[in-house]
Short mmCIF file of C-alpha atoms and ligand atoms in Angstrom, two decimals:
data_model
loop_
_atom_site.label_atom_id
_atom_site.label_comp_id
_atom_site.label_asym_id
_atom_site.label_seq_id
_atom_site.Cartn_x
_atom_site.Cartn_y
_atom_site.Cartn_z
CA MET A 1 -7.18 -9.35 19.58
CA HIS A 2 -4.57 -7.33 17.79
CA PHE A 3 -5.89 -4.80 15.30
CA ALA A 4 -3.18 -2.11 15.46
CA SER A 5 -1.89 -2.64 11.92
CA ASP A 6 -1.25 -5.33 9.38
CA ASN A 7 2.49 -4.94 9.92
CA SER A 8 2.22 -5.97 13.56
CA GLY A 9 1.30 -9.49 12.47
CA PRO A 10 3.67 -12.43 12.01
CA VAL A 11 5.41 -13.73 8.89
CA HIS A 12 4.01 -16.68 6.92
CA ALA A 13 5.59 -20.00 7.82
CA GLU A 14 5.99 -20.66 4.07
CA VAL A 15 8.05 -17.49 3.76
CA LEU A 16 10.34 -18.43 6.63
CA ALA A 17 10.72 -21.90 5.12
CA ALA A 18 11.60 -20.35 1.77
CA LEU A 19 14.31 -18.29 3.47
CA THR A 20 15.82 -21.39 5.03
CA GLU A 21 15.68 -23.12 1.67
CA ALA A 22 17.38 -20.15 0.00
CA ASN A 23 20.06 -20.26 2.67
CA GLN A 24 22.08 -22.95 0.91
CA GLY A 25 25.37 -22.44 -0.80
CA TYR A 26 26.14 -19.47 -2.99
CA GLN A 27 24.13 -17.07 -5.10
CA MET A 28 25.22 -14.04 -7.06
CA ALA A 29 24.64 -10.80 -5.19
CA TYR A 30 22.75 -7.55 -5.93
CA GLY A 31 19.72 -9.08 -7.63
CA ALA A 32 21.57 -11.47 -9.95
CA ASP A 33 20.32 -14.45 -7.88
CA THR A 34 18.31 -17.15 -9.62
CA LEU A 35 15.29 -16.60 -7.36
CA MET A 36 14.99 -13.06 -8.72
CA ASN A 37 14.51 -14.56 -12.19
CA GLU A 38 11.57 -16.52 -10.80
CA VAL A 39 10.15 -13.39 -9.15
CA ARG A 40 10.50 -11.33 -12.34
CA ASP A 41 8.82 -14.00 -14.44
CA GLN A 42 6.03 -14.47 -11.90
CA ILE A 43 5.28 -10.75 -11.62
CA ARG A 44 5.37 -10.28 -15.39
CA GLY A 45 2.95 -13.21 -15.70
CA ILE A 46 0.63 -11.99 -12.96
CA PHE A 47 0.47 -8.52 -14.52
CA GLU A 48 0.28 -9.86 -18.11
CA ALA A 49 3.18 -7.52 -18.83
CA PRO A 50 6.06 -9.49 -20.39
CA GLY A 51 8.25 -6.40 -20.71
CA ALA A 52 7.73 -5.02 -17.20
CA ALA A 53 10.77 -3.97 -15.15
CA VAL A 54 10.62 -5.52 -11.67
CA TYR A 55 12.71 -4.57 -8.62
CA LEU A 56 12.67 -5.35 -4.91
CA VAL A 57 13.24 -3.01 -1.99
CA ALA A 58 12.74 -3.50 1.73
CA THR A 59 10.23 -0.79 2.63
CA GLY A 60 7.16 0.79 1.16
CA THR A 61 8.65 4.22 1.70
CA ALA A 62 11.64 3.28 -0.49
CA ALA A 63 9.34 1.76 -3.12
CA ASN A 64 7.17 4.87 -3.33
CA SER A 65 10.02 7.37 -3.15
CA LEU A 66 12.23 5.66 -5.72
CA ALA A 67 9.33 5.01 -8.09
CA LEU A 68 8.19 8.63 -7.89
CA ALA A 69 11.76 9.89 -8.32
CA THR A 70 12.00 7.85 -11.52
CA LEU A 71 8.73 9.31 -12.81
CA SER A 72 9.42 12.95 -11.99
CA GLN A 73 11.86 15.86 -12.19
CA PRO A 74 12.91 18.04 -9.25
CA TRP A 75 11.00 21.03 -10.65
CA GLU A 76 7.76 19.09 -10.84
CA THR A 77 4.99 18.44 -8.35
CA VAL A 78 3.41 15.11 -7.43
CA PHE A 79 -0.38 15.12 -7.11
CA CYS A 80 -1.82 13.04 -4.26
CA SER A 81 -4.59 12.90 -1.66
CA PRO A 82 -4.17 14.91 1.57
CA VAL A 83 -4.18 11.63 3.53
CA ALA A 84 -1.69 9.88 1.21
CA HIS A 85 0.99 7.85 2.98
CA ILE A 86 3.59 9.65 0.85
CA HIS A 87 2.40 12.92 2.40
CA GLU A 88 1.61 11.95 5.99
CA ASP A 89 3.79 9.00 6.87
CA GLU A 90 7.09 9.05 5.00
CA CYS A 91 8.93 11.91 6.72
CA ASN A 92 9.38 13.71 3.37
CA ALA A 93 11.27 10.78 1.85
CA PRO A 94 9.34 11.26 -1.43
CA GLU A 95 10.40 14.93 -1.49
CA PHE A 96 13.95 13.89 -0.55
CA TYR A 97 14.29 11.32 -3.33
CA THR A 98 12.38 13.23 -6.00
CA GLY A 99 13.55 16.73 -5.14
CA ALA A 100 10.00 17.60 -6.17
CA LYS A 101 7.12 18.79 -4.01
CA LEU A 102 3.73 17.28 -3.33
CA THR A 103 0.49 19.01 -4.25
CA LEU A 104 -2.46 17.84 -2.18
CA VAL A 105 -5.63 17.39 -4.20
CA PRO A 106 -8.45 18.76 -2.02
CA GLY A 107 -10.83 16.10 -0.76
CA GLY A 108 -10.62 12.95 1.30
CA ASP A 109 -9.16 9.48 0.95
CA LYS A 110 -10.15 9.16 -2.69
CA MET A 111 -9.20 11.79 -5.25
CA THR A 112 -11.97 12.70 -7.67
CA PRO A 113 -11.26 13.39 -11.37
CA GLU A 114 -12.75 16.90 -10.99
CA ALA A 115 -10.53 17.82 -8.04
CA LEU A 116 -7.49 16.30 -9.71
CA ARG A 117 -8.15 18.25 -12.89
CA GLN A 118 -8.50 21.46 -10.90
CA SER A 119 -5.21 20.84 -9.06
CA ILE A 120 -3.40 20.07 -12.31
CA GLU A 121 -4.88 23.18 -13.95
CA GLY A 122 -3.63 25.22 -10.98
CA GLU A 123 -0.02 24.37 -11.77
CA GLU A 124 2.13 25.42 -14.73
CA THR A 125 0.44 28.80 -14.76
CA ARG A 126 3.46 30.80 -13.62
CA GLY A 127 5.96 29.87 -16.31
CA VAL A 128 9.46 29.23 -15.08
CA HIS A 129 8.58 30.49 -11.58
CA GLY A 130 6.13 27.77 -10.54
CA PRO A 131 6.29 24.01 -10.19
CA GLN A 132 5.73 22.03 -13.35
CA ARG A 133 3.12 19.28 -13.43
CA GLY A 134 4.39 15.84 -12.45
CA PRO A 135 3.12 12.36 -11.59
CA VAL A 136 -0.20 11.49 -9.99
CA SER A 137 0.06 9.06 -7.07
CA ILE A 138 -2.97 6.93 -6.17
CA THR A 139 -3.17 4.73 -3.05
CA GLN A 140 -5.02 1.43 -3.51
CA VAL A 141 -6.32 0.33 -0.83
CA THR A 142 -6.59 3.93 0.39
CA GLU A 143 -5.31 4.98 3.79
CA ARG A 144 -8.94 4.95 4.99
CA GLY A 145 -9.68 1.38 3.98
CA THR A 146 -11.66 2.24 0.88
CA VAL A 147 -10.97 0.92 -2.60
CA TYR A 148 -11.08 2.78 -5.92
CA SER A 149 -13.32 0.96 -8.41
CA LEU A 150 -11.88 0.23 -11.85
CA ALA A 151 -14.04 3.01 -13.30
CA GLU A 152 -12.68 5.45 -10.71
CA LEU A 153 -9.09 4.43 -11.48
CA GLN A 154 -9.67 4.76 -15.21
CA ALA A 155 -11.20 8.22 -14.75
CA LEU A 156 -8.26 9.47 -12.63
CA CYS A 157 -5.67 8.04 -15.01
CA GLY A 158 -7.64 9.53 -17.90
CA VAL A 159 -7.22 13.00 -16.42
CA ALA A 160 -3.51 12.41 -15.84
CA LYS A 161 -3.06 11.21 -19.44
CA GLU A 162 -4.84 14.25 -20.82
CA TYR A 163 -2.00 16.30 -19.38
CA GLY A 164 0.65 13.74 -20.28
CA LEU A 165 1.38 12.91 -16.63
CA PRO A 166 2.54 9.48 -15.43
CA VAL A 167 0.57 7.61 -12.75
CA HIS A 168 2.04 5.82 -9.73
CA MET A 169 0.05 3.44 -7.55
CA ASP A 170 0.97 2.98 -3.88
CA GLY A 171 -0.09 -0.63 -3.51
CA ALA A 172 1.10 -1.31 0.03
CA ARG A 173 -2.19 -3.26 0.23
CA PHE A 174 -2.37 -4.14 -3.46
CA ALA A 175 -3.49 -7.72 -2.77
CA ASN A 176 -6.32 -6.59 -0.47
CA ALA A 177 -7.56 -4.19 -3.14
CA LEU A 178 -7.38 -6.86 -5.81
CA ALA A 179 -9.29 -9.30 -3.60
CA ALA A 180 -11.92 -6.63 -2.96
CA LEU A 181 -12.40 -5.79 -6.64
CA ASN A 182 -12.04 -9.35 -7.85
CA CYS A 183 -10.35 -8.14 -11.03
CA SER A 184 -6.98 -8.88 -12.63
CA PRO A 185 -3.75 -7.10 -11.65
CA ALA A 186 -3.51 -5.81 -15.22
CA GLU A 187 -7.00 -4.30 -15.02
CA MET A 188 -6.15 -2.53 -11.77
CA THR A 189 -2.91 -1.11 -13.18
CA TRP A 190 -1.68 -0.66 -16.74
CA LYS A 191 -5.02 -1.35 -18.42
CA ALA A 192 -6.47 1.49 -16.32
CA GLY A 193 -3.49 3.74 -17.10
CA VAL A 194 -1.10 3.15 -14.18
CA ASP A 195 2.59 3.40 -15.18
CA ALA A 196 4.33 2.14 -12.04
CA VAL A 197 3.20 0.31 -8.94
CA SER A 198 4.58 -0.25 -5.47
CA PHE A 199 3.48 -3.84 -4.96
CA GLY A 200 3.30 -4.48 -1.21
CA GLY A 201 4.35 -7.63 0.59
CA THR A 202 5.24 -6.64 4.15
CA LYS A 203 1.69 -5.84 5.25
CA ASN A 204 0.50 -9.15 3.88
CA GLY A 205 2.91 -11.58 5.58
CA LEU A 206 6.50 -10.95 4.43
CA LEU A 207 9.40 -9.92 6.66
CA GLY A 208 10.04 -6.86 4.57
CA VAL A 209 9.84 -6.77 0.79
CA GLU A 210 7.98 -4.61 -1.67
CA ALA A 211 8.28 -4.87 -5.44
CA VAL A 212 8.40 -1.88 -7.76
CA VAL A 213 6.97 -2.61 -11.17
CA PHE A 214 7.36 -0.32 -14.20
CA PHE A 215 5.23 -1.12 -17.20
CA ASP A 216 7.49 1.13 -19.29
CA GLU A 217 10.77 -0.77 -19.38
CA THR A 218 12.71 2.28 -20.51
CA LYS A 219 12.57 3.40 -16.85
CA ALA A 220 14.47 0.34 -15.72
CA TRP A 221 18.05 1.58 -15.80
CA GLU A 222 17.24 4.90 -14.17
CA PHE A 223 15.45 3.08 -11.36
CA GLU A 224 18.44 0.79 -10.84
CA LEU A 225 20.76 3.77 -10.55
CA ARG A 226 18.43 5.56 -8.16
CA ARG A 227 18.00 2.47 -6.00
CA LYS A 228 21.75 2.04 -5.66
CA ARG A 229 22.41 5.74 -5.11
CA GLY A 230 19.59 5.75 -2.56
CA ALA A 231 21.27 2.91 -0.64
CA HIS A 232 18.42 0.47 -1.24
CA LEU A 233 20.19 -2.12 -3.38
CA PHE A 234 20.62 -5.15 -1.13
CA SER A 235 23.81 -7.11 -1.58
CA LYS A 236 22.48 -10.42 -0.24
CA HIS A 237 19.46 -9.86 -2.42
CA ARG A 238 18.47 -13.52 -2.58
CA TYR A 239 16.77 -13.12 0.82
CA LEU A 240 14.46 -10.50 -0.62
CA SER A 241 13.82 -12.63 -3.70
CA ALA A 242 13.09 -15.70 -1.59
CA GLN A 243 10.37 -13.89 0.33
CA MET A 244 8.70 -12.51 -2.77
CA ALA A 245 8.96 -15.82 -4.60
CA ALA A 246 7.22 -17.61 -1.72
CA TYR A 247 4.59 -14.88 -1.60
CA LEU A 248 3.70 -15.37 -5.26
CA ARG A 249 3.89 -19.16 -5.27
CA ASP A 250 0.51 -20.92 -5.08
CA ASP A 251 -1.22 -17.53 -4.77
CA LEU A 252 -0.15 -17.11 -1.15
CA TRP A 253 -0.46 -13.34 -1.58
CA LEU A 254 -4.07 -13.56 -2.75
CA ARG A 255 -5.12 -16.23 -0.28
CA SER A 256 -3.77 -14.13 2.58
CA ALA A 257 -5.48 -10.98 1.39
CA ARG A 258 -8.80 -12.74 0.85
CA GLN A 259 -8.63 -14.09 4.37
CA ALA A 260 -7.80 -10.68 5.85
CA ASN A 261 -10.64 -9.05 3.91
CA ALA A 262 -13.13 -11.76 4.89
CA ASN A 263 -12.21 -11.41 8.54
CA CYS A 264 -12.51 -7.66 8.29
CA ALA A 265 -15.99 -8.04 6.78
CA ARG A 266 -16.91 -10.28 9.72
CA LEU A 267 -15.65 -7.61 12.11
CA ALA A 268 -17.48 -4.85 10.25
CA ASP A 269 -20.75 -6.82 10.25
CA GLY A 270 -20.47 -7.34 14.01
CA LEU A 271 -19.70 -3.68 14.58
CA ARG A 272 -22.72 -2.70 12.49
CA VAL A 273 -24.99 -4.99 14.49
CA ALA A 274 -23.57 -3.53 17.71
CA GLY A 275 -24.55 -0.05 16.53
CA ALA A 276 -21.09 1.32 15.76
CA ALA A 277 -20.84 4.17 13.26
CA PHE A 278 -18.43 3.90 10.34
CA LEU A 279 -16.22 6.83 9.41
CA HIS A 280 -15.52 5.27 6.02
CA GLU A 281 -17.07 2.36 4.16
CA PRO A 282 -14.86 -0.65 5.03
CA GLN A 283 -14.00 -2.26 1.69
CA ALA A 284 -10.82 -4.23 2.34
CA ASN A 285 -9.07 -5.07 5.63
CA ILE A 286 -9.37 -1.79 7.57
CA VAL A 287 -12.34 -0.45 9.52
CA PHE A 288 -12.72 3.05 10.91
CA ALA A 289 -15.54 2.96 13.44
CA SER A 290 -16.74 4.87 16.44
CA PHE A 291 -18.52 3.53 19.50
CA PRO A 292 -18.87 4.65 23.14
CA ARG A 293 -15.93 5.09 25.50
CA HIS A 294 -17.17 2.40 27.92
CA GLN A 295 -16.95 -0.18 25.14
CA HIS A 296 -13.41 0.90 24.25
CA LYS A 297 -12.45 0.67 27.92
CA ARG A 298 -13.86 -2.85 28.24
CA LEU A 299 -11.99 -3.96 25.12
CA HIS A 300 -8.72 -2.40 26.26
CA GLU A 301 -9.01 -3.97 29.70
CA ALA A 302 -9.54 -7.36 28.05
CA GLY A 303 -6.33 -6.88 26.06
CA ALA A 304 -7.55 -5.67 22.69
CA VAL A 305 -4.89 -3.66 20.86
CA TYR A 306 -5.80 -0.98 18.31
CA HIS A 307 -5.39 2.73 17.69
CA LEU A 308 -7.94 5.31 18.72
CA TRP A 309 -8.28 7.79 15.87
CA GLY A 310 -7.77 11.32 17.16
CA ASP A 311 -9.57 10.52 20.41
CA SER A 312 -8.43 9.55 23.90
CA LEU A 313 -9.58 6.82 26.23
CA ASP A 314 -9.28 9.27 29.14
CA GLY A 315 -12.42 11.26 29.77
CA ALA A 316 -15.39 11.33 32.08
CA ASN A 317 -18.19 10.84 29.59
CA GLU A 318 -18.60 7.07 29.26
CA ASP A 319 -21.07 7.41 26.40
CA GLU A 320 -18.93 9.69 24.26
CA MET A 321 -18.32 8.18 20.83
CA LEU A 322 -14.61 7.58 20.18
CA ALA A 323 -13.24 6.81 16.75
CA CYS A 324 -10.76 4.02 16.17
CA ARG A 325 -8.97 2.18 13.39
CA LEU A 326 -9.09 -1.62 13.30
CA VAL A 327 -6.86 -3.49 10.86
CA CYS A 328 -7.15 -7.21 10.13
CA ASP A 329 -3.94 -8.86 8.99
CA TRP A 330 -3.71 -12.22 7.22
CA SER A 331 -3.20 -14.10 10.49
CA ILE A 332 -6.04 -12.81 12.63
CA GLY A 333 -8.43 -15.62 13.58
CA THR A 334 -12.21 -15.56 13.60
CA ASP A 335 -12.02 -16.57 17.28
CA GLN A 336 -10.27 -13.28 18.06
CA ILE A 337 -12.80 -11.29 16.09
CA ASP A 338 -15.73 -13.03 17.75
CA ARG A 339 -14.21 -12.47 21.18
CA PHE A 340 -13.79 -8.77 20.35
CA LEU A 341 -17.42 -8.54 19.23
CA THR A 342 -18.69 -10.38 22.28
CA LEU A 343 -16.84 -7.95 24.54
CA LEU A 344 -18.19 -5.05 22.53
C1 PLP B 1 2.44 0.79 5.23
C2 PLP B 1 2.25 1.64 4.04
C3 PLP B 1 3.34 1.93 3.20
C4 PLP B 1 4.76 1.43 3.46
O1 PLP B 1 5.31 1.86 4.62
P1 PLP B 1 6.78 1.41 5.14
O2 PLP B 1 6.66 1.58 6.61
O3 PLP B 1 7.74 2.34 4.55
O4 PLP B 1 7.02 0.01 4.70
C5 PLP B 1 3.11 2.68 2.07
N1 PLP B 1 1.88 3.09 1.76
C6 PLP B 1 0.81 2.84 2.52
C7 PLP B 1 -0.54 3.31 2.11
C8 PLP B 1 0.96 2.11 3.70
O5 PLP B 1 -0.11 1.85 4.46
#
């Protein structure tokens, strides 16, 4: 009953097998391996973007930071939600790589077009003295387990385009969002106005690979230089390519995400029946729920693993509602979810 995060889960057997298979003989280094050609073709096909520039890095923080650095200048500001991973969970790596600052768009997990417009309007009002407007970064699935609809994405990108600003998508859980919306990758990105995407793999069953995709190929060379300068160009790159190739083959990435989302829906339904309150509408593979302390205690004693959200298990009031975050990864079984719900 492990719901701490989707990166505490195991790696797909297919991915490990692909690594063993790739571990034969020689391959050119630094991304010139033949598997990378397969990955590039696959991603271009999946995104219906034949000219897209495709790169691999090992962490989501590197993907976001290097993508944003390529889309911005050091005197600019990146617009994002106050709960954005790039703001809360990357130890200022985005600021380090971009040299820019982040401007938090007031609101919650999802930015609204009105709030974004207001934040953008608030910048570039002080001439040379203030930050200049820079990229907008959108997280899909959001850090609170919600998913922007296509209309919401189009509206946000529309505001960015009005001001001539590029849009980055943090897709650490890209596959889960796609499975939730049941749309095409192109619709969720460039057709809506997204310029670059961090396409996650680690949270969905890889050892550690994320792709960065630019729909504007003129960014390609700059990204390559930044990746190398930022110490994220892997020399034995074929082992990154092999993971991503296995992920994309036979829709493993989508099958895994659909399974995680379906199991999360099962968990959310059970929580609802048990009377839990939701802090956010669970739309992908993450639930934020609150229920009484005595239930948390029973689950913890039985071995359930998950994070309480700003609350503590210690406390005298057994009926106090404590918030928690429950994440379903691709490998969680319905048996574990049902056991959790029975205990609850
Ligand atoms: C996990 C996650 C990342 C990537 O984090 P790394 O630990 O750097 O791989 C990026 N964005 C979001 C929203 C995430 O949840």
